[in-house]
Amino acid sequence: MFQESASLAAWKAKSFEFSGQGLLRFSYNHFAVHTVKAIYPGSFDPVTNGHLDLIARGAKMFDHLVVAILRNSTKAPLFTEAERVEMLTEGVRGFGNVSVATFHGLLVDFAREQKANAVLRGIRAISDYEYEFQMALMNRRLAPEVETIFLMPDAKYSFVSSRLIKQVFELGGSVDGLVPDFVVERLKQRVPHL
Ligand code: PNS
């Protein structure tokens, strides 16, 4: 039976004291501290309150969370890369352990470049699952050391997607409460005839 010494107990207590919001893992055999850095990738065209809900959950779980905007997507975005960075930077203000970046090419290459060990994705409904499952397993094949972690946003955002936000707004419907106010302002600038 492993008997914990007083000095080990004191060291662990001190380490937990400094762990902040992140998850620190302790290996009792090696006394190693393992930090978790996650990438939250997406198009974010534009960021929604569902995305921000997921970021808040991820910020509590991971030591560091990098929100990564895909550049050069085959989808023609409504907002430029710079606009999406500005909106997300505004959205994550207040989270000390969340940063915003852009990437192109393979997500797993970006994850390795960032020395990240996890990818965060949101699952809103069963309909998301098949695509997410395929991506997660392909990413695992490409980079087995990177784990994909799925979280659910609050149920009140389960129907919210960037695609529907753009469509509803362009057709004159209200998206208040589903995206931050600064996104509504950007949408008004981008779709000025409404
Ligand atoms: O917000 P989205 O559009 O659902 O995000 C999709 C994204 C950016 C996560 C995905 O398209 C992606 O990771 N693209 C990078 C290219 C890549 O790595 N493809 C292989 C993944 S299986």
Short mmCIF file of C-alpha atoms and ligand atoms in Angstrom, two decimals:
data_model
loop_
_atom_site.label_atom_id
_atom_site.label_comp_id
_atom_site.label_asym_id
_atom_site.label_seq_id
_atom_site.Cartn_x
_atom_site.Cartn_y
_atom_site.Cartn_z
CA MET A 1 0.00 0.00 0.00
CA PHE A 2 1.35 3.37 -1.01
CA GLN A 3 1.98 5.51 2.07
CA GLU A 4 1.89 9.20 1.26
CA SER A 5 4.65 11.11 2.99
CA ALA A 6 3.98 14.43 4.68
CA SER A 7 6.25 16.22 2.20
CA LEU A 8 4.40 14.74 -0.82
CA ALA A 9 1.05 15.74 0.68
CA ALA A 10 2.36 19.28 1.21
CA TRP A 11 3.71 19.44 -2.37
CA LYS A 12 0.39 18.27 -3.79
CA ALA A 13 -1.57 20.76 -1.72
CA LYS A 14 0.71 23.56 -2.92
CA SER A 15 0.40 22.49 -6.55
CA PHE A 16 -3.39 22.36 -6.33
CA GLU A 17 -3.28 25.83 -4.81
CA PHE A 18 -1.57 27.10 -7.98
CA SER A 19 -3.63 25.06 -10.43
CA GLY A 20 -6.25 27.79 -10.96
CA GLN A 21 -9.11 26.70 -13.20
CA GLY A 22 -7.13 24.23 -15.28
CA LEU A 23 -6.96 20.50 -14.85
CA LEU A 24 -3.66 19.39 -13.41
CA ARG A 25 -3.00 15.71 -13.51
CA PHE A 26 -0.76 14.05 -10.97
CA SER A 27 1.19 10.92 -11.63
CA TYR A 28 1.84 9.31 -8.28
CA ASN A 29 4.62 7.25 -9.80
CA HIS A 30 6.57 10.02 -11.47
CA PHE A 31 5.30 13.11 -9.67
CA ALA A 32 4.76 14.64 -13.11
CA VAL A 33 2.35 17.52 -13.69
CA HIS A 34 0.52 17.26 -16.99
CA THR A 35 -1.19 20.31 -18.40
CA VAL A 36 -3.94 20.15 -21.01
CA LYS A 37 -3.90 22.57 -23.92
CA ALA A 38 -6.88 22.31 -26.25
CA ILE A 39 -7.69 23.69 -29.68
CA TYR A 40 -11.30 24.71 -30.40
CA PRO A 41 -11.38 24.87 -34.22
CA GLY A 42 -14.13 26.19 -36.45
CA SER A 43 -15.24 28.64 -39.10
CA PHE A 44 -16.86 31.04 -36.59
CA ASP A 45 -18.63 32.92 -39.41
CA PRO A 46 -19.78 34.56 -37.16
CA VAL A 47 -19.22 33.51 -33.53
CA THR A 48 -22.51 32.68 -31.79
CA ASN A 49 -23.54 32.51 -28.14
CA GLY A 50 -23.43 28.73 -28.53
CA HIS A 51 -19.71 28.97 -29.42
CA LEU A 52 -19.10 31.29 -26.45
CA ASP A 53 -20.98 28.91 -24.14
CA LEU A 54 -18.66 26.10 -25.25
CA ILE A 55 -15.58 28.31 -24.82
CA ALA A 56 -16.66 29.09 -21.24
CA ARG A 57 -16.97 25.36 -20.51
CA GLY A 58 -13.61 24.62 -22.15
CA ALA A 59 -11.90 27.43 -20.25
CA LYS A 60 -12.92 25.72 -17.00
CA MET A 61 -11.60 22.34 -18.10
CA PHE A 62 -8.33 23.10 -19.85
CA ASP A 63 -5.21 24.92 -18.76
CA HIS A 64 -5.19 26.74 -22.07
CA LEU A 65 -7.73 26.92 -24.86
CA VAL A 66 -6.85 28.19 -28.35
CA VAL A 67 -9.87 29.16 -30.42
CA ALA A 68 -8.66 28.49 -33.97
CA ILE A 69 -10.36 30.00 -37.01
CA LEU A 70 -9.96 28.05 -40.25
CA ARG A 71 -8.49 30.16 -43.08
CA ASN A 72 -8.96 29.34 -46.77
CA SER A 73 -12.07 27.29 -46.18
CA THR A 74 -13.87 26.01 -49.26
CA LYS A 75 -16.95 27.77 -47.87
CA ALA A 76 -17.10 31.43 -48.94
CA PRO A 77 -17.32 33.23 -45.58
CA LEU A 78 -19.53 36.27 -44.93
CA PHE A 79 -16.88 37.79 -42.65
CA THR A 80 -13.20 38.12 -43.47
CA GLU A 81 -10.59 36.34 -41.41
CA ALA A 82 -9.65 39.66 -39.73
CA GLU A 83 -13.29 40.39 -38.84
CA ARG A 84 -13.76 36.91 -37.37
CA VAL A 85 -10.58 37.31 -35.30
CA GLU A 86 -11.82 40.69 -34.02
CA MET A 87 -15.23 39.31 -33.05
CA LEU A 88 -13.79 36.27 -31.29
CA THR A 89 -11.16 38.34 -29.51
CA GLU A 90 -13.98 40.52 -28.19
CA GLY A 91 -15.96 37.41 -27.23
CA VAL A 92 -13.16 35.74 -25.24
CA ARG A 93 -12.11 38.90 -23.41
CA GLY A 94 -12.27 38.12 -19.72
CA PHE A 95 -11.01 34.54 -20.06
CA GLY A 96 -7.40 34.59 -18.89
CA ASN A 97 -6.57 31.21 -20.42
CA VAL A 98 -8.22 31.56 -23.85
CA SER A 99 -6.50 32.91 -26.98
CA VAL A 100 -7.55 33.32 -30.61
CA ALA A 101 -5.54 32.14 -33.63
CA THR A 102 -6.05 31.25 -37.29
CA PHE A 103 -4.87 28.16 -39.10
CA HIS A 104 -4.87 26.59 -42.53
CA GLY A 105 -4.17 23.06 -43.66
CA LEU A 106 -4.66 20.11 -41.37
CA LEU A 107 -6.02 20.75 -37.90
CA VAL A 108 -3.71 18.12 -36.41
CA ASP A 109 -0.66 19.90 -37.87
CA PHE A 110 -1.79 23.09 -36.16
CA ALA A 111 -2.41 21.17 -32.92
CA ARG A 112 1.13 19.76 -33.04
CA GLU A 113 2.60 23.17 -33.86
CA GLN A 114 0.79 24.55 -30.80
CA LYS A 115 1.88 21.58 -28.67
CA ALA A 116 -1.79 20.97 -27.89
CA ASN A 117 -2.96 17.59 -26.65
CA ALA A 118 -6.71 17.98 -27.18
CA VAL A 119 -9.28 19.22 -29.69
CA LEU A 120 -12.58 20.56 -28.39
CA ARG A 121 -15.75 20.27 -30.48
CA GLY A 122 -19.37 20.97 -29.65
CA ILE A 123 -22.19 18.52 -30.24
CA ARG A 124 -25.60 20.17 -30.34
CA ALA A 125 -27.75 17.27 -31.52
CA ILE A 126 -27.49 13.73 -32.86
CA SER A 127 -27.34 15.21 -36.38
CA ASP A 128 -23.90 16.67 -35.57
CA TYR A 129 -22.61 13.32 -34.41
CA GLU A 130 -21.86 11.50 -37.66
CA TYR A 131 -19.71 14.28 -39.13
CA GLU A 132 -17.96 14.89 -35.81
CA PHE A 133 -17.33 11.18 -35.32
CA GLN A 134 -15.70 10.91 -38.76
CA MET A 135 -13.53 13.96 -38.17
CA ALA A 136 -12.48 12.81 -34.72
CA LEU A 137 -11.46 9.37 -35.95
CA MET A 138 -9.63 10.76 -38.98
CA ASN A 139 -7.79 13.19 -36.71
CA ARG A 140 -6.94 10.33 -34.34
CA ARG A 141 -5.53 8.33 -37.25
CA LEU A 142 -3.39 11.31 -38.26
CA ALA A 143 -2.34 12.24 -34.72
CA PRO A 144 -3.08 9.55 -32.11
CA GLU A 145 -1.65 11.70 -29.32
CA VAL A 146 -4.35 14.36 -29.78
CA GLU A 147 -7.68 13.50 -28.12
CA THR A 148 -10.98 14.97 -29.34
CA ILE A 149 -13.28 16.02 -26.52
CA PHE A 150 -16.95 16.76 -27.16
CA LEU A 151 -18.99 19.09 -25.00
CA MET A 152 -22.63 20.11 -25.24
CA PRO A 153 -23.56 23.77 -25.20
CA ASP A 154 -26.49 24.88 -23.05
CA ALA A 155 -29.74 23.41 -24.46
CA LYS A 156 -30.99 26.93 -25.19
CA TYR A 157 -28.36 27.12 -27.96
CA SER A 158 -28.90 23.61 -29.34
CA PHE A 159 -30.53 24.93 -32.53
CA VAL A 160 -28.10 27.82 -33.10
CA SER A 161 -25.62 27.68 -35.97
CA SER A 162 -23.69 30.40 -37.80
CA ARG A 163 -25.42 29.34 -41.02
CA LEU A 164 -28.93 29.86 -39.59
CA ILE A 165 -27.93 33.13 -37.92
CA LYS A 166 -26.81 34.53 -41.30
CA GLN A 167 -29.89 33.24 -43.10
CA VAL A 168 -32.39 34.56 -40.54
CA PHE A 169 -30.65 37.93 -40.31
CA GLU A 170 -30.43 38.34 -44.08
CA LEU A 171 -34.16 37.68 -44.35
CA GLY A 172 -34.97 40.29 -41.69
CA GLY A 173 -35.50 38.04 -38.65
CA SER A 174 -34.21 38.80 -35.15
CA VAL A 175 -31.10 37.01 -33.90
CA ASP A 176 -31.01 38.92 -30.59
CA GLY A 177 -29.86 36.74 -27.71
CA LEU A 178 -28.36 34.15 -30.05
CA VAL A 179 -25.20 36.11 -30.89
CA PRO A 180 -23.40 38.83 -28.92
CA ASP A 181 -24.57 42.43 -29.56
CA PHE A 182 -21.28 43.26 -31.30
CA VAL A 183 -22.02 40.50 -33.84
CA VAL A 184 -25.50 41.95 -34.46
CA GLU A 185 -23.80 45.30 -35.16
CA ARG A 186 -21.38 43.66 -37.62
CA LEU A 187 -24.28 41.88 -39.34
CA LYS A 188 -26.09 45.23 -39.72
CA GLN A 189 -22.97 46.73 -41.34
CA ARG A 190 -22.60 43.74 -43.65
CA VAL A 191 -26.29 43.56 -44.63
CA PRO A 192 -27.11 47.30 -44.68
CA HIS A 193 -30.41 47.13 -46.57
CA LEU A 194 -32.27 45.84 -43.50
O1 PNS B 1 -17.11 25.31 -37.78
P1 PNS B 1 -16.89 24.17 -38.74
O2 PNS B 1 -17.00 24.67 -40.15
O3 PNS B 1 -17.78 23.00 -38.45
O4 PNS B 1 -15.37 23.66 -38.50
C1 PNS B 1 -14.84 22.60 -39.28
C2 PNS B 1 -13.31 22.45 -39.02
C3 PNS B 1 -12.61 23.76 -39.22
C4 PNS B 1 -13.11 21.97 -37.61
C5 PNS B 1 -12.78 21.37 -40.02
O5 PNS B 1 -13.23 21.68 -41.31
C6 PNS B 1 -11.27 21.25 -40.01
O6 PNS B 1 -10.68 20.82 -39.05
N1 PNS B 1 -10.65 21.68 -41.12
C7 PNS B 1 -9.20 21.65 -41.26
C8 PNS B 1 -8.76 20.62 -42.32
C9 PNS B 1 -8.59 19.27 -41.69
O7 PNS B 1 -7.84 19.06 -40.77
N2 PNS B 1 -9.35 18.31 -42.24
C10 PNS B 1 -9.32 16.95 -41.76
C11 PNS B 1 -10.24 16.79 -40.57
S1 PNS B 1 -10.94 15.25 -40.63
#
